[in-house]
mmCIF file of C-alpha atoms and ligand atoms in Angstrom:
data_model
loop_
_atom_site.group_PDB
_atom_site.id
_atom_site.type_symbol
_atom_site.label_atom_id
_atom_site.label_comp_id
_atom_site.label_asym_id
_atom_site.label_seq_id
_atom_site.Cartn_x
_atom_site.Cartn_y
_atom_site.Cartn_z
ATOM 1 C CA MET A 1 -13.907 64.412 185.354
ATOM 2 C CA SER A 2 -11.334 62.479 183.369
ATOM 3 C CA THR A 3 -8.483 60.721 185.133
ATOM 4 C CA MET A 4 -5.972 63.084 186.635
ATOM 5 C CA ASP A 5 -2.404 61.827 186.600
ATOM 6 C CA ILE A 6 0.847 63.696 186.921
ATOM 7 C CA ARG A 7 2.054 64.524 183.429
ATOM 8 C CA ILE A 8 5.741 63.902 182.793
ATOM 9 C CA TYR A 9 8.393 65.887 180.912
ATOM 10 C CA GLY A 10 7.817 65.283 177.205
ATOM 11 C CA ASP A 11 4.028 65.570 177.516
ATOM 12 C CA SER A 12 3.011 68.479 175.289
ATOM 13 C CA ILE A 13 0.485 69.891 177.775
ATOM 14 C CA LEU A 14 3.415 70.963 179.973
ATOM 15 C CA ARG A 15 4.517 73.289 177.159
ATOM 16 C CA LYS A 16 1.189 75.015 176.561
ATOM 17 C CA LEU A 17 0.227 78.461 177.759
ATOM 18 C CA SER A 18 -2.679 77.785 180.107
ATOM 19 C CA LYS A 19 -6.009 79.573 179.735
ATOM 20 C CA PRO A 20 -7.221 82.050 182.353
ATOM 21 C CA VAL A 21 -9.628 80.761 184.973
ATOM 22 C CA ASP A 22 -12.939 82.532 184.364
ATOM 23 C CA SER A 23 -15.463 80.508 186.317
ATOM 24 C CA PHE A 24 -14.938 80.034 190.018
ATOM 25 C CA ASP A 25 -17.366 77.204 190.477
ATOM 26 C CA GLU A 26 -17.708 73.794 192.061
ATOM 27 C CA GLN A 27 -15.844 72.168 189.197
ATOM 28 C CA LEU A 28 -12.785 74.320 189.976
ATOM 29 C CA MET A 29 -13.014 73.422 193.671
ATOM 30 C CA ALA A 30 -13.276 69.727 192.842
ATOM 31 C CA VAL A 31 -10.192 69.848 190.603
ATOM 32 C CA ALA A 32 -8.254 71.802 193.260
ATOM 33 C CA GLU A 33 -9.230 69.255 195.933
ATOM 34 C CA LYS A 34 -8.033 66.417 193.729
ATOM 35 C CA MET A 35 -4.790 68.304 193.074
ATOM 36 C CA TYR A 36 -4.072 68.658 196.805
ATOM 37 C CA GLU A 37 -4.591 64.913 197.111
ATOM 38 C CA ILE A 38 -2.247 64.085 194.226
ATOM 39 C CA MET A 39 0.364 66.573 195.480
ATOM 40 C CA PHE A 40 0.408 65.308 199.077
ATOM 41 C CA GLU A 41 0.418 61.710 197.875
ATOM 42 C CA ALA A 42 3.543 62.476 195.821
ATOM 43 C CA ASP A 43 5.181 64.486 198.646
ATOM 44 C CA GLY A 44 5.169 67.649 196.560
ATOM 45 C CA ILE A 45 4.745 71.170 197.896
ATOM 46 C CA GLY A 46 3.330 72.712 194.748
ATOM 47 C CA LEU A 47 1.279 71.547 191.777
ATOM 48 C CA ALA A 48 0.070 73.514 188.774
ATOM 49 C CA ALA A 49 -3.072 72.503 186.860
ATOM 50 C CA PRO A 50 -1.232 71.689 183.573
ATOM 51 C CA GLN A 51 0.746 69.068 185.514
ATOM 52 C CA VAL A 52 -2.450 67.042 185.883
ATOM 53 C CA GLY A 53 -3.600 67.663 182.325
ATOM 54 C CA VAL A 54 -5.747 70.745 182.965
ATOM 55 C CA SER A 55 -4.553 73.652 180.829
ATOM 56 C CA LYS A 56 -5.897 76.372 183.154
ATOM 57 C CA ALA A 57 -4.039 79.085 185.051
ATOM 58 C CA PHE A 58 -4.221 77.901 188.633
ATOM 59 C CA LEU A 59 -2.048 76.106 191.131
ATOM 60 C CA VAL A 60 -2.077 74.698 194.623
ATOM 61 C CA ILE A 61 0.634 74.804 197.269
ATOM 62 C CA GLY A 62 1.017 72.880 200.512
ATOM 63 C CA MET A 63 3.364 74.967 202.653
ATOM 64 C CA PRO A 64 5.170 72.832 205.235
ATOM 65 C CA VAL A 65 4.230 73.716 208.816
ATOM 66 C CA GLU A 66 6.173 72.166 211.678
ATOM 67 C CA ASP A 67 4.257 69.427 213.510
ATOM 68 C CA GLU A 68 1.098 70.202 211.581
ATOM 69 C CA GLU A 69 -0.623 69.492 208.305
ATOM 70 C CA PRO A 70 0.745 71.615 205.436
ATOM 71 C CA GLU A 71 -1.051 74.915 204.875
ATOM 72 C CA ARG A 72 -3.209 74.706 201.736
ATOM 73 C CA LEU A 73 -2.883 77.682 199.382
ATOM 74 C CA PHE A 74 -4.659 78.265 196.076
ATOM 75 C CA PHE A 75 -3.757 80.794 193.358
ATOM 76 C CA ALA A 76 -5.699 81.470 190.162
ATOM 77 C CA ASN A 77 -4.493 83.715 187.339
ATOM 78 C CA PRO A 78 -1.335 84.725 189.219
ATOM 79 C CA VAL A 79 0.798 87.497 187.737
ATOM 80 C CA ILE A 80 4.167 88.580 189.129
ATOM 81 C CA LEU A 81 4.166 92.373 189.278
ATOM 82 C CA GLU A 82 7.589 93.011 190.778
ATOM 83 C CA SER A 83 10.599 90.988 191.818
ATOM 84 C CA ARG A 84 13.858 91.688 193.631
ATOM 85 C CA GLY A 85 17.110 90.058 194.631
ATOM 86 C CA GLU A 86 18.612 86.786 193.576
ATOM 87 C CA ASP A 87 18.750 83.428 195.262
ATOM 88 C CA SER A 88 19.922 79.955 194.299
ATOM 89 C CA PHE A 89 17.936 76.955 195.489
ATOM 90 C CA GLU A 90 17.795 73.294 194.562
ATOM 91 C CA GLU A 91 14.521 72.544 192.803
ATOM 92 C CA GLY A 92 12.764 69.393 191.775
ATOM 93 C CA CYS A 93 9.452 68.852 190.027
ATOM 94 C CA LEU A 94 6.796 66.133 190.113
ATOM 95 C CA SER A 95 6.734 66.321 186.298
ATOM 96 C CA VAL A 96 10.519 65.916 186.053
ATOM 97 C CA PRO A 97 11.066 62.981 188.434
ATOM 98 C CA ASP A 98 14.475 62.133 189.877
ATOM 99 C CA ILE A 99 16.136 65.303 188.633
ATOM 100 C CA ARG A 100 17.140 68.089 190.985
ATOM 101 C CA ALA A 101 19.205 71.156 190.200
ATOM 102 C CA ASP A 102 20.024 74.606 191.525
ATOM 103 C CA VAL A 103 17.950 77.340 189.932
ATOM 104 C CA ILE A 104 18.588 81.063 190.309
ATOM 105 C CA ARG A 105 15.467 83.201 190.774
ATOM 106 C CA PRO A 106 14.508 86.500 192.387
ATOM 107 C CA GLU A 107 14.174 86.062 196.154
ATOM 108 C CA TRP A 108 11.306 88.491 196.656
ATOM 109 C CA ILE A 109 8.158 88.835 194.549
ATOM 110 C CA LYS A 110 4.950 90.819 194.522
ATOM 111 C CA LEU A 111 2.075 89.176 192.728
ATOM 112 C CA LYS A 112 -1.606 89.528 192.109
ATOM 113 C CA TYR A 113 -3.923 86.542 191.953
ATOM 114 C CA GLN A 114 -7.486 85.424 192.557
ATOM 115 C CA ASP A 115 -8.584 83.066 195.306
ATOM 116 C CA ILE A 116 -10.901 80.082 194.849
ATOM 117 C CA HIS A 117 -13.925 82.432 194.972
ATOM 118 C CA GLY A 118 -12.486 84.739 192.325
ATOM 119 C CA LYS A 119 -11.619 87.525 194.755
ATOM 120 C CA GLU A 120 -8.497 89.496 193.809
ATOM 121 C CA HIS A 121 -5.513 89.796 196.147
ATOM 122 C CA THR A 122 -1.949 91.047 196.062
ATOM 123 C CA LEU A 123 0.816 89.327 198.000
ATOM 124 C CA GLU A 124 4.428 90.191 198.751
ATOM 125 C CA THR A 125 6.527 87.217 199.747
ATOM 126 C CA ASP A 126 10.013 85.743 199.849
ATOM 127 C CA GLY A 127 11.748 82.538 200.909
ATOM 128 C CA LEU A 128 10.218 79.166 200.140
ATOM 129 C CA LEU A 129 6.789 80.488 199.174
ATOM 130 C CA ALA A 130 8.274 82.915 196.622
ATOM 131 C CA ARG A 131 10.367 80.072 195.241
ATOM 132 C CA VAL A 132 7.465 77.637 194.900
ATOM 133 C CA LEU A 133 5.183 80.286 193.417
ATOM 134 C CA GLN A 134 7.699 81.196 190.725
ATOM 135 C CA HIS A 135 8.228 77.534 189.856
ATOM 136 C CA GLU A 136 4.474 76.889 189.629
ATOM 137 C CA ILE A 137 3.694 80.103 187.736
ATOM 138 C CA ASP A 138 6.323 79.015 185.189
ATOM 139 C CA HIS A 139 4.245 75.846 184.673
ATOM 140 C CA LEU A 140 1.224 77.973 183.746
ATOM 141 C CA ASN A 141 3.362 79.509 181.011
ATOM 142 C CA GLY A 142 4.750 76.238 179.683
ATOM 143 C CA ILE A 143 8.138 76.686 181.353
ATOM 144 C CA LEU A 144 9.915 73.979 183.356
ATOM 145 C CA PHE A 145 12.704 74.522 185.889
ATOM 146 C CA VAL A 146 15.197 72.672 183.679
ATOM 147 C CA ASP A 147 14.700 75.472 181.101
ATOM 148 C CA ARG A 148 16.249 77.860 183.613
ATOM 149 C CA LEU A 149 19.500 75.952 184.096
ATOM 150 C CA THR A 150 22.799 77.061 182.608
ATOM 151 C CA PRO A 151 23.490 75.400 179.226
ATOM 152 C CA ALA A 152 26.395 73.479 180.828
ATOM 153 C CA ARG A 153 24.199 72.069 183.600
ATOM 154 C CA LYS A 154 21.422 71.295 181.153
ATOM 155 C CA SER A 155 23.731 69.409 178.814
ATOM 156 C CA LEU A 156 24.765 67.202 181.757
ATOM 157 C CA LEU A 157 21.109 66.255 182.173
ATOM 158 C CA LYS A 158 20.496 65.743 178.465
ATOM 159 C CA ASN A 159 20.344 61.931 178.549
ATOM 160 C CA ASP A 160 18.104 61.819 181.620
ATOM 161 C CA LEU A 161 15.753 64.351 180.051
ATOM 162 C CA GLN A 162 15.590 62.424 176.787
ATOM 163 C CA LYS A 163 14.645 59.276 178.687
ATOM 164 C CA LEU A 164 11.947 61.158 180.544
ATOM 165 C CA ALA A 165 10.647 62.695 177.326
ATOM 166 C CA LYS A 166 9.973 59.233 175.911
ATOM 167 C CA LYS A 167 8.062 58.290 179.044
ATOM 168 C CA GLY A 168 6.161 61.599 178.984
ATOM 169 C CA ALA A 169 5.125 61.222 175.363
ATOM 170 C CA LYS A 170 3.951 57.703 176.105
ATOM 171 C CA SER A 171 1.868 58.769 179.109
ATOM 172 C CA GLU A 172 0.282 61.435 176.905
ATOM 173 C CA ALA A 173 -0.657 58.812 174.295
ATOM 174 C CA ASP A 174 -2.077 56.500 176.974
ATOM 175 C CA LEU A 175 -4.274 59.232 178.385
ATOM 176 C CA ALA A 176 -5.507 60.474 175.026
HETATM 177 ZN ZN1 LIG R 201 7.120 71.629 188.750
#
């Protein structure tokens, strides 16, 4: 396995459409394990495979649980089937460090996905989990939360994003 580092805004892998997961094997489990490690280390609650340089459609989530270790969740090939409502919430992203902004998204979603063994499930959820899932599923499609800001808000962040993009392109070159 090559080095897995968090890829930063400006790295082209964050803009690619990830490929479906088709083998649910030990390799997948190993990458997922490593992703949990990287995510908890960085105090994140969600991490999508493209963020660590793996252009595959899966993601991990560590849902905060009071007084306990976060609950580990894994989603492969997730597809949102239905969504309802509207909610504004301040988001951040391990690939877009030091930038936080309110993003409007549906508050309730129904999705289908496969677990780490390839078994299919459907899930209806809202609140924080729905929020994190939508953010991470966007990553699988090459979309970042800053793409979902109003043009006015985005233009305020323009300089910060340009600085990040230089860093991101450099990290990409270093890893290549
Ligand atoms: Zn993110």
